[in-house]
Coordinates of C-alpha atoms and ligand atoms in Angstrom, one line a residue:
X21 CA 68.3 115.4 -52.3
X22 CA 68.4 117.0 -48.9
X23 CA 71.2 119.4 -48.5
X24 CA 73.3 118.9 -45.4
X25 CA 75.6 121.6 -43.9
X26 CA 78.3 120.9 -41.3
X27 CA 78.9 123.8 -38.9
X28 CA 82.2 122.9 -37.1
X29 CA 83.8 124.7 -34.2
X30 CA 85.3 124.3 -30.8
X31 CA 82.1 125.7 -29.3
X32 CA 84.0 126.2 -26.0
X33 CA 81.4 127.4 -25.3
X34 CA 78.8 128.1 -27.9
X35 CA 77.9 131.9 -28.0
X36 CA 75.0 133.9 -29.3
X37 CA 77.1 134.6 -32.4
X38 CA 77.3 130.9 -33.1
X39 CA 73.5 130.6 -32.6
X40 CA 73.0 133.4 -35.2
X41 CA 75.3 131.5 -37.7
X42 CA 73.4 128.3 -37.0
X43 CA 70.1 130.0 -37.8
X44 CA 71.5 131.3 -41.1
X45 CA 72.8 127.8 -41.9
X46 CA 69.3 126.4 -41.3
X47 CA 68.1 128.8 -44.1
X48 CA 70.8 127.5 -46.4
X49 CA 70.5 123.8 -45.8
X50 CA 67.8 121.2 -45.0
X51 CA 69.8 119.8 -42.0
X52 CA 72.7 121.2 -40.1
X53 CA 75.2 119.1 -38.2
X54 CA 76.9 121.0 -35.3
X55 CA 80.3 119.4 -35.1
X56 CA 82.6 119.9 -32.1
X57 CA 86.2 119.7 -33.1
X58 CA 88.4 117.9 -30.6
X59 CA 92.0 119.1 -30.3
X60 CA 94.1 116.4 -28.6
X61 CA 96.8 119.0 -27.7
X62 CA 94.5 121.7 -26.3
X63 CA 93.0 121.5 -22.8
X64 CA 89.4 122.8 -23.3
X65 CA 87.4 124.9 -20.8
X66 CA 84.5 122.5 -21.1
X67 CA 85.0 118.7 -21.9
X68 CA 83.6 117.4 -25.1
X69 CA 80.8 115.7 -23.1
X70 CA 79.9 119.0 -21.5
X71 CA 79.9 120.8 -24.8
X72 CA 77.8 118.1 -26.4
X73 CA 75.3 118.4 -23.6
X74 CA 75.2 122.2 -23.9
X75 CA 74.7 122.1 -27.7
X76 CA 71.9 119.5 -27.2
X77 CA 70.2 121.9 -24.7
X78 CA 70.6 124.8 -27.1
X79 CA 69.1 122.8 -30.0
X80 CA 66.2 121.7 -27.8
X81 CA 65.5 125.4 -27.0
X82 CA 65.0 126.2 -30.7
X83 CA 61.5 126.4 -32.2
X84 CA 60.2 122.9 -32.9
X85 CA 60.2 123.0 -36.8
X86 CA 63.9 123.9 -36.9
X87 CA 65.2 121.9 -33.9
X88 CA 64.4 118.7 -35.8
X89 CA 66.8 119.8 -38.5
X90 CA 69.8 120.1 -36.3
X91 CA 72.1 117.3 -34.9
X92 CA 75.2 117.3 -32.8
X93 CA 78.4 115.3 -33.2
X94 CA 82.1 115.6 -32.3
X95 CA 85.1 114.7 -34.4
X96 CA 88.8 114.3 -33.7
X97 CA 90.1 114.0 -37.2
X98 CA 90.0 116.1 -40.4
X99 CA 87.1 118.4 -40.9
X100 CA 86.6 117.2 -44.4
X101 CA 86.4 113.6 -43.2
X102 CA 83.7 114.7 -40.7
X103 CA 81.8 116.5 -43.5
X104 CA 81.9 113.5 -45.8
X105 CA 80.9 111.1 -43.0
X106 CA 77.9 113.4 -42.4
X107 CA 76.9 113.6 -46.0
X108 CA 77.5 117.4 -45.9
X109 CA 78.2 119.3 -49.1
X110 CA 78.6 122.6 -47.3
X111 CA 80.8 123.7 -44.4
X112 CA 79.6 126.8 -42.6
X113 CA 82.1 129.0 -40.8
X114 CA 81.2 132.2 -38.9
X115 CA 83.3 135.3 -39.6
X116 CA 83.5 138.1 -37.0
X117 CA 85.7 140.6 -38.7
X118 CA 88.7 141.0 -41.1
X119 CA 91.0 139.3 -38.5
X120 CA 89.2 136.0 -39.1
X121 CA 89.3 136.2 -42.9
X122 CA 92.8 135.2 -43.8
X123 CA 93.0 132.1 -41.6
X124 CA 89.5 131.1 -42.7
X125 CA 90.3 131.5 -46.4
X126 CA 93.5 129.4 -45.8
X127 CA 91.5 126.6 -44.1
X128 CA 88.8 126.7 -46.8
X129 CA 91.4 126.5 -49.6
X130 CA 93.1 123.5 -47.9
X131 CA 89.8 121.8 -47.3
X132 CA 88.7 122.4 -51.0
X133 CA 91.7 120.4 -52.1
X134 CA 91.0 117.6 -49.6
X135 CA 87.3 117.5 -50.5
X136 CA 86.5 119.4 -53.7
X137 CA 82.8 118.5 -53.5
X138 CA 82.4 120.2 -50.1
X139 CA 82.1 124.0 -50.3
X140 CA 82.9 126.4 -47.4
X141 CA 80.4 129.2 -46.9
X142 CA 81.2 132.1 -44.6
X143 CA 78.4 133.6 -42.5
X144 CA 78.5 136.8 -40.4
X145 CA 76.6 136.8 -37.1
X146 CA 74.1 139.6 -36.6
X147 CA 75.6 143.1 -35.8
X148 CA 74.5 142.7 -32.2
X149 CA 76.4 139.5 -31.7
X150 CA 79.2 139.7 -34.3
X151 CA 81.9 140.8 -31.8
X152 CA 81.3 137.9 -29.4
X153 CA 84.2 135.5 -28.9
X154 CA 84.3 132.3 -26.8
X155 CA 87.8 133.3 -25.7
X156 CA 86.5 136.5 -24.1
X157 CA 83.5 134.6 -22.6
X158 CA 85.9 132.3 -20.9
X159 CA 88.0 135.2 -19.7
X160 CA 85.0 137.0 -18.2
X161 CA 84.0 133.7 -16.4
X162 CA 87.5 133.2 -15.1
X163 CA 87.5 136.8 -13.7
X164 CA 84.1 136.3 -12.0
X165 CA 82.3 138.6 -14.4
X166 CA 78.9 138.2 -16.0
X167 CA 79.0 136.8 -19.5
X168 CA 75.3 136.0 -19.7
X169 CA 74.6 138.7 -22.4
X170 CA 76.8 136.8 -24.8
X171 CA 75.7 133.2 -24.5
X172 CA 72.4 131.1 -24.6
X173 CA 70.8 130.4 -21.2
X174 CA 72.0 126.7 -21.3
X175 CA 75.6 128.0 -21.4
X176 CA 75.1 130.7 -18.8
X177 CA 74.0 128.1 -16.3
X178 CA 77.2 126.1 -16.9
X179 CA 79.4 129.2 -16.7
X180 CA 77.8 130.1 -13.4
X181 CA 78.8 126.7 -12.1
X182 CA 82.4 127.6 -13.2
X183 CA 82.3 130.9 -11.2
X184 CA 80.7 133.4 -13.5
X185 CA 78.6 136.0 -11.6
X186 CA 75.3 135.6 -13.5
X187 CA 72.7 138.2 -12.4
X188 CA 74.5 138.8 -9.0
Ligands
LIG219 O1 85.9 127.3 -33.3 P1 87.2 127.0 -33.9 O2 88.2 126.7 -32.8 O3 87.7 128.1 -34.8 O4 87.1 125.6 -34.7 C1 88.2 125.1 -35.3 C2 87.9 123.8 -36.1 C3 87.4 122.7 -35.2 C4 87.0 124.1 -37.2 C5 89.3 123.4 -36.7 O5 90.2 123.2 -35.7 C6 89.3 122.2 -37.6 O6 88.9 122.3 -38.7 N1 89.8 121.1 -37.1 C7 89.9 119.8 -37.8 C8 91.3 119.6 -38.3 C9 91.5 119.8 -39.7 O7 90.7 119.4 -40.6 N2 92.6 120.4 -40.1 C10 92.9 120.8 -41.5 C11 92.2 122.1 -41.8 S1 93.0 122.9 -43.1

């Protein structure tokens, strides 16, 4: 049976660290669902439609044999419900450093009770990209800096439209 992994996140925006984690997820599973979590109380930098379009562009830029194994969705409810609806047996979460570990373990433990058949796997991005955070990418953009070293080209283009100083 094909193994499906769900890689959830806010992806606001997707960074090169997320892309690293996606590539590892593709080695662990036959198909990977990129799942954009929608927080009704949080005002996002990019709308869910913009994030969906960016993720679709990033997937389209992957090598043909692997891009066919990635799909994009969004969800507004529980992560475990999204995993079950996708037929995923694995949830992939990226870990940057020890500051991520406690909260991620807490979330994984709660999700393991809600959906015991779905296992959370933690993946570290490559050392080059491990430090990247979407929060800092947004901050650099707001301050008219150049975040293009931290994000895929499809994201850099959209950040430029939001005031980032890409290559200027
Ligand atoms: O990239 P992020 O912001 O760390 O992603 C967070 C996300 C979307 C994975 C998280 O907010 C989430 O799981 N949302 C769904 C709500 C849920 O299932 N809550 C219970 C988890 S214990």
